PDB file of C-alpha atoms in Angstrom:
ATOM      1  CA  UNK A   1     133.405 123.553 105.465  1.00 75.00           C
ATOM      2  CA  UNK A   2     131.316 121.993 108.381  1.00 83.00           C
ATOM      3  CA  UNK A   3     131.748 118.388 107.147  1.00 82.00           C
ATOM      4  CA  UNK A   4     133.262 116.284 110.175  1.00 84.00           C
ATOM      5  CA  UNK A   5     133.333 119.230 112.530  1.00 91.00           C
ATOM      6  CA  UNK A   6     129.390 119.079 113.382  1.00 90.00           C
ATOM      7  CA  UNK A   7     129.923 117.100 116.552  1.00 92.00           C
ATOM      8  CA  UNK A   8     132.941 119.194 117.792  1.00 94.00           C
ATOM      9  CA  UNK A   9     131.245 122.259 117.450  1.00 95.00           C
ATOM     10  CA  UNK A  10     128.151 120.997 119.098  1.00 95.00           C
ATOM     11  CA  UNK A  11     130.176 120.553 122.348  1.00 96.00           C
ATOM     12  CA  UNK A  12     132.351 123.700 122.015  1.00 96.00           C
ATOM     13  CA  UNK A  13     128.863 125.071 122.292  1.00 97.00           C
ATOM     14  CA  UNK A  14     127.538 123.506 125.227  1.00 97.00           C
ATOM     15  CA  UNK A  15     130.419 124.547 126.921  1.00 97.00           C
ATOM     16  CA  UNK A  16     129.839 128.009 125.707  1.00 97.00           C
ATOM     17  CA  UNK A  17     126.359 128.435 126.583  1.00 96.00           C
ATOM     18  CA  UNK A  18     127.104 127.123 129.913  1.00 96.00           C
ATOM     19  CA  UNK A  19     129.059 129.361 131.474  1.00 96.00           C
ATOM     20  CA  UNK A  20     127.640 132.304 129.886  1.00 94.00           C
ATOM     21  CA  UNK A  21     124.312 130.789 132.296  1.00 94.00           C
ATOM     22  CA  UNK A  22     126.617 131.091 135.446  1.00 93.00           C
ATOM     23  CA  UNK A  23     125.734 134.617 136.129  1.00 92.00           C
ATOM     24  CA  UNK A  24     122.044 133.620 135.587  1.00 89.00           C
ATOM     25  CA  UNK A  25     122.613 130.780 138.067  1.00 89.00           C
ATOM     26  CA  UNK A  26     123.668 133.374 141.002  1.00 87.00           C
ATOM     27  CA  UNK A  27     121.083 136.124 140.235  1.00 87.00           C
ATOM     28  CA  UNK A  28     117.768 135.732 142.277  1.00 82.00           C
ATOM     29  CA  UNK A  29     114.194 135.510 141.463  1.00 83.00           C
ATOM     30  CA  UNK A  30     113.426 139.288 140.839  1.00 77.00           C
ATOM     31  CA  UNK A  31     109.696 139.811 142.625  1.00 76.00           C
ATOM     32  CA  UNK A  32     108.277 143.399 141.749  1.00 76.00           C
ATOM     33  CA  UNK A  33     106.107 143.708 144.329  1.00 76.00           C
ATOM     34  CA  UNK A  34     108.981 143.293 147.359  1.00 82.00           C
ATOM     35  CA  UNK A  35     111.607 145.644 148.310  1.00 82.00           C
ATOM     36  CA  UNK A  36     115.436 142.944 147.679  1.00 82.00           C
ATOM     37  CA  UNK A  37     117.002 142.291 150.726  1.00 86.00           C
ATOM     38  CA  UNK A  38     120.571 142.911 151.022  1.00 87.00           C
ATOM     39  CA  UNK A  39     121.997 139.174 149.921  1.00 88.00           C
ATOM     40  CA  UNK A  40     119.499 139.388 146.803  1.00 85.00           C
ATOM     41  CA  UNK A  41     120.995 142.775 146.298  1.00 88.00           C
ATOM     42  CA  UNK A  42     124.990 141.852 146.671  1.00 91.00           C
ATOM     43  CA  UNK A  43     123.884 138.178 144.311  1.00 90.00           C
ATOM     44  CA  UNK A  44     122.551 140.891 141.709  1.00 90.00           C
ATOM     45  CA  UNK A  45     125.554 142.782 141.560  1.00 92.00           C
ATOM     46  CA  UNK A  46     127.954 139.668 141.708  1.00 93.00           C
ATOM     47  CA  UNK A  47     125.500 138.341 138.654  1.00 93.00           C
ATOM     48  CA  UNK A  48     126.535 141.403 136.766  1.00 93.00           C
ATOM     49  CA  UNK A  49     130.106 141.378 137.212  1.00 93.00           C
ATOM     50  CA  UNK A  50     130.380 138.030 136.228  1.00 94.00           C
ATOM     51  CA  UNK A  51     128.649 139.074 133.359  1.00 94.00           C
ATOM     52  CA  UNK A  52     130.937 141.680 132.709  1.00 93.00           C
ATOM     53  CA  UNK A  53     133.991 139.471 132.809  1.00 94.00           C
ATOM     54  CA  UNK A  54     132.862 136.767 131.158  1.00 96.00           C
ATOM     55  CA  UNK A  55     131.972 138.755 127.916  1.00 95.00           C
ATOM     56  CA  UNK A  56     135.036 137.929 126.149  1.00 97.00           C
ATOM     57  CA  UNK A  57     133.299 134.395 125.673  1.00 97.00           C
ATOM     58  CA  UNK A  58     131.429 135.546 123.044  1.00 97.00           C
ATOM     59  CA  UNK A  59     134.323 137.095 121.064  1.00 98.00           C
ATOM     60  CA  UNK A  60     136.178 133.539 121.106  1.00 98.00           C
ATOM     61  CA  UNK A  61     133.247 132.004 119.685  1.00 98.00           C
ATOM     62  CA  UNK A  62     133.017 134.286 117.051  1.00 98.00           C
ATOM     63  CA  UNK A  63     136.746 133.108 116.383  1.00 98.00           C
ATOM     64  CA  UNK A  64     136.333 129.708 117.044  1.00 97.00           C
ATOM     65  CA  UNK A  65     133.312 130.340 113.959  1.00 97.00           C
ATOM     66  CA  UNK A  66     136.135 132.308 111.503  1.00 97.00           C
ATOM     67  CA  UNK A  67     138.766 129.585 111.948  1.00 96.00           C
ATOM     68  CA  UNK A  68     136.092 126.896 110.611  1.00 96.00           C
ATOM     69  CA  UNK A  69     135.533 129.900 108.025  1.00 95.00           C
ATOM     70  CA  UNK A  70     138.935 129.388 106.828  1.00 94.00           C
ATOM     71  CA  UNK A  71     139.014 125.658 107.282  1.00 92.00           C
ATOM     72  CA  UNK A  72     140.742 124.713 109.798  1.00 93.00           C
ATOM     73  CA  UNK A  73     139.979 122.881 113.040  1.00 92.00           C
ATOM     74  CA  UNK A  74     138.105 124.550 115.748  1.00 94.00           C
ATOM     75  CA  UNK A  75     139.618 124.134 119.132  1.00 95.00           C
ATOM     76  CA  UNK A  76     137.864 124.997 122.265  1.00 95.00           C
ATOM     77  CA  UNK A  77     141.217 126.672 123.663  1.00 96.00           C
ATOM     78  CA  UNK A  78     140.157 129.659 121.233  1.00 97.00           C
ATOM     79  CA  UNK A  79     137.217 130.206 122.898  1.00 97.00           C
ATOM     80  CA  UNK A  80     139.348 131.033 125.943  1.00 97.00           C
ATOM     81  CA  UNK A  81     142.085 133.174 123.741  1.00 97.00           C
ATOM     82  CA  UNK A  82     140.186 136.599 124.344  1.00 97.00           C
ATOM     83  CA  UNK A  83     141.063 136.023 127.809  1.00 97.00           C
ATOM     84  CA  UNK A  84     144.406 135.670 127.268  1.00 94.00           C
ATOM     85  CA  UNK A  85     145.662 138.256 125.432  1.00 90.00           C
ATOM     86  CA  UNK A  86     144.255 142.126 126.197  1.00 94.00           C
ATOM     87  CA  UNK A  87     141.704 140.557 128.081  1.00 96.00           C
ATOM     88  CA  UNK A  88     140.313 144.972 129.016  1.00 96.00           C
ATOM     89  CA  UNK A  89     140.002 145.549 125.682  1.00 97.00           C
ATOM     90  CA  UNK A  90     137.875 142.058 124.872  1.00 97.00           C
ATOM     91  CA  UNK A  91     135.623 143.195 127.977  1.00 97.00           C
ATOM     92  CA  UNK A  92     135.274 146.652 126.982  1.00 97.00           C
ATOM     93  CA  UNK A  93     134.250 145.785 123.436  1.00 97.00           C
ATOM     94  CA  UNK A  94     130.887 144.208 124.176  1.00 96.00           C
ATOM     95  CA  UNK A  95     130.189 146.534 126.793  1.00 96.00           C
ATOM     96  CA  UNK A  96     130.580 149.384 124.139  1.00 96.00           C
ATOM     97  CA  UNK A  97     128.540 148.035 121.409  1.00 97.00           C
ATOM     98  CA  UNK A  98     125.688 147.297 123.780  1.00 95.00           C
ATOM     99  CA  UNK A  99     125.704 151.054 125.334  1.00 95.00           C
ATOM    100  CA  UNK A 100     126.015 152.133 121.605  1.00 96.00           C
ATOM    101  CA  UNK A 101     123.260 149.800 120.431  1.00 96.00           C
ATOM    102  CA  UNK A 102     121.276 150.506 123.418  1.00 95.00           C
ATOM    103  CA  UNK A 103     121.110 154.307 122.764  1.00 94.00           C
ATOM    104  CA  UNK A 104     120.096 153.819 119.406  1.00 94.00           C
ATOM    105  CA  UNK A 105     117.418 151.860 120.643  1.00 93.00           C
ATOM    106  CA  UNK A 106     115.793 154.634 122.888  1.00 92.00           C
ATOM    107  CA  UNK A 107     114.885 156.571 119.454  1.00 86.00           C
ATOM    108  CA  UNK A 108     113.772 153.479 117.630  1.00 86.00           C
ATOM    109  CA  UNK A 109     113.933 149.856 117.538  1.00 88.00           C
ATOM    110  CA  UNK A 110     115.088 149.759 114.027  1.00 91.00           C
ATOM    111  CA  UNK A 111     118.082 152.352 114.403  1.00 90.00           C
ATOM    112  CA  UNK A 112     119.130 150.110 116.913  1.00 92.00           C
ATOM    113  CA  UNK A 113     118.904 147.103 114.358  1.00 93.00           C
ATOM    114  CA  UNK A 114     120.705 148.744 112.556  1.00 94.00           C
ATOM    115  CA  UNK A 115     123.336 149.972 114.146  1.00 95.00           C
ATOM    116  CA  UNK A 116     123.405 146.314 115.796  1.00 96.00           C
ATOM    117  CA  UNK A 117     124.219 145.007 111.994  1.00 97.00           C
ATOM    118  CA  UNK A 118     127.116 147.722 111.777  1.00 97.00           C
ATOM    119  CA  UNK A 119     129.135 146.591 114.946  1.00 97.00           C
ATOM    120  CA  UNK A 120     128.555 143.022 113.891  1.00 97.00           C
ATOM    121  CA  UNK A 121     132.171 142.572 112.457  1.00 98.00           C
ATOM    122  CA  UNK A 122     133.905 143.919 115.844  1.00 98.00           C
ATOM    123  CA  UNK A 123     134.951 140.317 117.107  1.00 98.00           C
ATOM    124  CA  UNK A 124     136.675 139.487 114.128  1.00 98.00           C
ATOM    125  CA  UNK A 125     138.333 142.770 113.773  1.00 97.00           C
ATOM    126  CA  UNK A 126     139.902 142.330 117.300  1.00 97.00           C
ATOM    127  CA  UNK A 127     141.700 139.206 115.855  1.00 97.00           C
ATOM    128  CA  UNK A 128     142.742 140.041 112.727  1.00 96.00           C
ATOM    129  CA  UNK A 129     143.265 143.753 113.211  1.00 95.00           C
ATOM    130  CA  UNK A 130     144.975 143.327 117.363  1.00 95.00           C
ATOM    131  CA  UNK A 131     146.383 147.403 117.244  1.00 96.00           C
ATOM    132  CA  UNK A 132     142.598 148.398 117.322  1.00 97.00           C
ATOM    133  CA  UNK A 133     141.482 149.434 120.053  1.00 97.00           C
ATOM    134  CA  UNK A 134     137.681 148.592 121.347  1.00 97.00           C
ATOM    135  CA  UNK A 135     135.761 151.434 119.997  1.00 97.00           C
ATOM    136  CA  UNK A 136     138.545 151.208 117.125  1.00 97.00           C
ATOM    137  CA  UNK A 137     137.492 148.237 116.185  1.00 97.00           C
ATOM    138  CA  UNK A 138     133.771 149.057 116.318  1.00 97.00           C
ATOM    139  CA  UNK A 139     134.424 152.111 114.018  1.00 97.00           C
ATOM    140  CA  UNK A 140     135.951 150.014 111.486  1.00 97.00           C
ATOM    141  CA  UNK A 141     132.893 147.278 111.616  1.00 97.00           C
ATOM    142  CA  UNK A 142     130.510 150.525 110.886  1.00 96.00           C
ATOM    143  CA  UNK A 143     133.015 151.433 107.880  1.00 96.00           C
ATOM    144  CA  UNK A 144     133.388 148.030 106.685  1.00 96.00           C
ATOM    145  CA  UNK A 145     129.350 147.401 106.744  1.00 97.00           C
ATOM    146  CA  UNK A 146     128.501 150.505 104.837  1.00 95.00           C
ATOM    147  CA  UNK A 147     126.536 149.163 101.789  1.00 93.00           C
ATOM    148  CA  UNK A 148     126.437 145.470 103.201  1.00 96.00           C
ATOM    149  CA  UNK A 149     123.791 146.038 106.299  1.00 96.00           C
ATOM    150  CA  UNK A 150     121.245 144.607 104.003  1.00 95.00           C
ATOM    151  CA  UNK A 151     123.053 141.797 103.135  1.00 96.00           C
ATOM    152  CA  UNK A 152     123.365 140.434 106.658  1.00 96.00           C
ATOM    153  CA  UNK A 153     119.971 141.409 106.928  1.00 96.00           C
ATOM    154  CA  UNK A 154     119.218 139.142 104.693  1.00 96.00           C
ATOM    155  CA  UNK A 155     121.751 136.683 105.586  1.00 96.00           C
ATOM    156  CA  UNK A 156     120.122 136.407 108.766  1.00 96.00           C
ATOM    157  CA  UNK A 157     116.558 136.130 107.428  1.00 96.00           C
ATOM    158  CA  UNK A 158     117.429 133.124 106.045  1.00 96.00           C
ATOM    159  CA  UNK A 159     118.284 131.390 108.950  1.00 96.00           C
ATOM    160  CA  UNK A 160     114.455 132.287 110.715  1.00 95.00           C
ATOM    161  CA  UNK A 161     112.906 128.943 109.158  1.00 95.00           C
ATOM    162  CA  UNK A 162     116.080 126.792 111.258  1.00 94.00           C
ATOM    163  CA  UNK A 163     116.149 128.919 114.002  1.00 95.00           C
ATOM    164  CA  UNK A 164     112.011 127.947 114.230  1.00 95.00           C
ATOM    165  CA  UNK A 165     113.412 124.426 113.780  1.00 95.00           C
ATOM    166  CA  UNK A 166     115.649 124.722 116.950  1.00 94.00           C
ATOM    167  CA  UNK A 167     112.400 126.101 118.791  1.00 95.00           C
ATOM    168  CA  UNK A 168     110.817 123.354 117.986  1.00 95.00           C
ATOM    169  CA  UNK A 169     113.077 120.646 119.019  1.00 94.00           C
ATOM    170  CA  UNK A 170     113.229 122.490 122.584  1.00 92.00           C
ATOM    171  CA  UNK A 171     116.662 123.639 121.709  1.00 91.00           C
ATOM    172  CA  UNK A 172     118.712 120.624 121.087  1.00 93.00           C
ATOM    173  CA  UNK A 173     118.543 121.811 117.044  1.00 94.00           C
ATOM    174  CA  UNK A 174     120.268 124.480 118.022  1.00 95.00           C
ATOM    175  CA  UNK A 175     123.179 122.474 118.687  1.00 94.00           C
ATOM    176  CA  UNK A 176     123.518 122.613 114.956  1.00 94.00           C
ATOM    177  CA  UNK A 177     122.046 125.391 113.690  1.00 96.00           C
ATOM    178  CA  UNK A 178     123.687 128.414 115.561  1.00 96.00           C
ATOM    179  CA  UNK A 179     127.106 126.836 114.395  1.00 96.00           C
ATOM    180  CA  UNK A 180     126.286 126.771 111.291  1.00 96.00           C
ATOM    181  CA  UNK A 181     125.117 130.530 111.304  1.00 97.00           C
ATOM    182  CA  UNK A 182     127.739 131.834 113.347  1.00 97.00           C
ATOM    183  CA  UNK A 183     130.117 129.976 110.614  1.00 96.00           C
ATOM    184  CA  UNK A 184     127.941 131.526 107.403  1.00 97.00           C
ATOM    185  CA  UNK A 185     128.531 134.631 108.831  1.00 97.00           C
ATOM    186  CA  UNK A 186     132.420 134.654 109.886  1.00 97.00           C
ATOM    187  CA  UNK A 187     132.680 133.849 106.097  1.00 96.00           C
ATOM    188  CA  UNK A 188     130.277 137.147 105.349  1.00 97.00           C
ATOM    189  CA  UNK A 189     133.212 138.311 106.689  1.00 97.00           C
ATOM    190  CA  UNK A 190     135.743 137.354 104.971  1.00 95.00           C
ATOM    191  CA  UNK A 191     133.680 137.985 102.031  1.00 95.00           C
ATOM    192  CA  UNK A 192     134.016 141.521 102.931  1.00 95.00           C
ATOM    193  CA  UNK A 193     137.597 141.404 103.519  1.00 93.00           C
ATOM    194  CA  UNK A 194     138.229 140.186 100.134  1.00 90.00           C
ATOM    195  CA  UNK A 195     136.114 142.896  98.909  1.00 88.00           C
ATOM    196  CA  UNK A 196     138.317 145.578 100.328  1.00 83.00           C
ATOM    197  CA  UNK A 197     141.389 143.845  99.967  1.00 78.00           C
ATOM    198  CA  UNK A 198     141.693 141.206  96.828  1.00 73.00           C
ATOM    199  CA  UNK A 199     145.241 140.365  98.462  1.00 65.00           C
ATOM    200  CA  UNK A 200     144.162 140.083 101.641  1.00 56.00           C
ATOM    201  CA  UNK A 201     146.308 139.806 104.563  1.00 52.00           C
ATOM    202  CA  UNK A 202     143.676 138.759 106.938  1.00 52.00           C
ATOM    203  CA  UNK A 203     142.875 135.261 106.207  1.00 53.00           C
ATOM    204  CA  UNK A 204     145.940 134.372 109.067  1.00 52.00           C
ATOM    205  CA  UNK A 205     145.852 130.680 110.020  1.00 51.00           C
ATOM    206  CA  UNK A 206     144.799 131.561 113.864  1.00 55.00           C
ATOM    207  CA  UNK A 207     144.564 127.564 114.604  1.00 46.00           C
ATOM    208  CA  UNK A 208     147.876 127.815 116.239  1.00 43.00           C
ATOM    209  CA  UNK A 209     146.806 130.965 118.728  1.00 51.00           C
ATOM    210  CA  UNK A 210     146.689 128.541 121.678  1.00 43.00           C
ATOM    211  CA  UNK A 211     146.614 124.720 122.767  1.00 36.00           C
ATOM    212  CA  UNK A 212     145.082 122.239 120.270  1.00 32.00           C
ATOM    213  CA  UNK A 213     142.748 119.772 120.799  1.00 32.00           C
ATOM    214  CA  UNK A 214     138.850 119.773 122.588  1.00 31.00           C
TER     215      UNK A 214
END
């Protein structure tokens, strides 16, 4: 599934983690102990709007992960599609599962685990499923998980021993590694989709949704 693609992905990620650092780049050194003056106030606020709109990054990884998923050819244009096409709804999606996930979180830690486990399948759902709206979509990740947050659970346990491995190498295994989990599980996806629907309509050949090529 990953064979030939390692290399690809490894940049597609750079690129990714990149500009999701922008907003960290114009936030300032936050100092406790002092009152912020009005610039380090207006670069916090700037910081958190471009947070805001970049968001939508995230979702076209998650894409860029189902399309190698399904085998074809990731392109870094997809990681740009969510901006494209009901760009609102791609920035209110994120923004919703971290309120939602956030308020669990104020009872427990672990309700907000889990709960974190059943929005999990929003990203894809926004692709496959485009009618849904953002909270839509989120209610049919929390359907579609019923019965199989243990299973990511565990899917994700398995990955603690490489993600220890990317600690170690300061990062760079990373490179490798979070492909490769973001790709095992867009196919707990689809393994999911199957489930609910043996003829499924929802393994669409996205490799076509914009430009090709890195």
């Amino acid at each position: 599934m990953l064979a030939g693609k390692w290399w690809l992905l490894a940049g597609i990620l750079i690129v990714f983690t990149a500009l999701n650092a922008i907003p960290q780049f114009v936030s300032p050194p936050v100092d406790p102990d002092t009152v912020p003056t009005t610039n380090e106030t207006i670069l916090t606020f700037v910081s958190l709007v471009l947070s805001l709109l970049i968001a939508p990054l995230s979702i076209g990884w998650s894409w860029i992960a189902q399309d190698v998923s399904r085998g074809n050819k990731p392109v870094i244009s997809t990681l740009f599609a969510p901006f494209r096409n009901s760009y609102v709804k791609h920035v209110l999606a994120p923004i919703l599962m971290g309120i939602f996930i956030f308020l669990w979180s104020l009872l427990l830690v672990v309700p907000g685990i889990i709960k974190s486990f059943s929005y999990s399948l929003t990203y894809y759902l926004l692709r496959d499923q485009p009618e849904l709206s953002a909270l839509e979509a989120i209610t049919e990740s929390r359907r579609l998980m019923d019965g199989h947050k243990m299973e990511a659970f565990k899917l994700v346990l398995s990955f603690i021993g490489w993600f220890f491995v990317g600690i170690l190498t300061l990062g760079i295994g990373f490179l490798f590694i979070y492909p490769y989990f973001s790709t095992a599980y867009a196919t707990f996806y689809e393994s999911i989709q199957q489930e609910q629907h043996p003829e499924s309509q929802f393994m669409t050949d996205h490799s076509t949704d914009g430009p090709t090529g890195f």
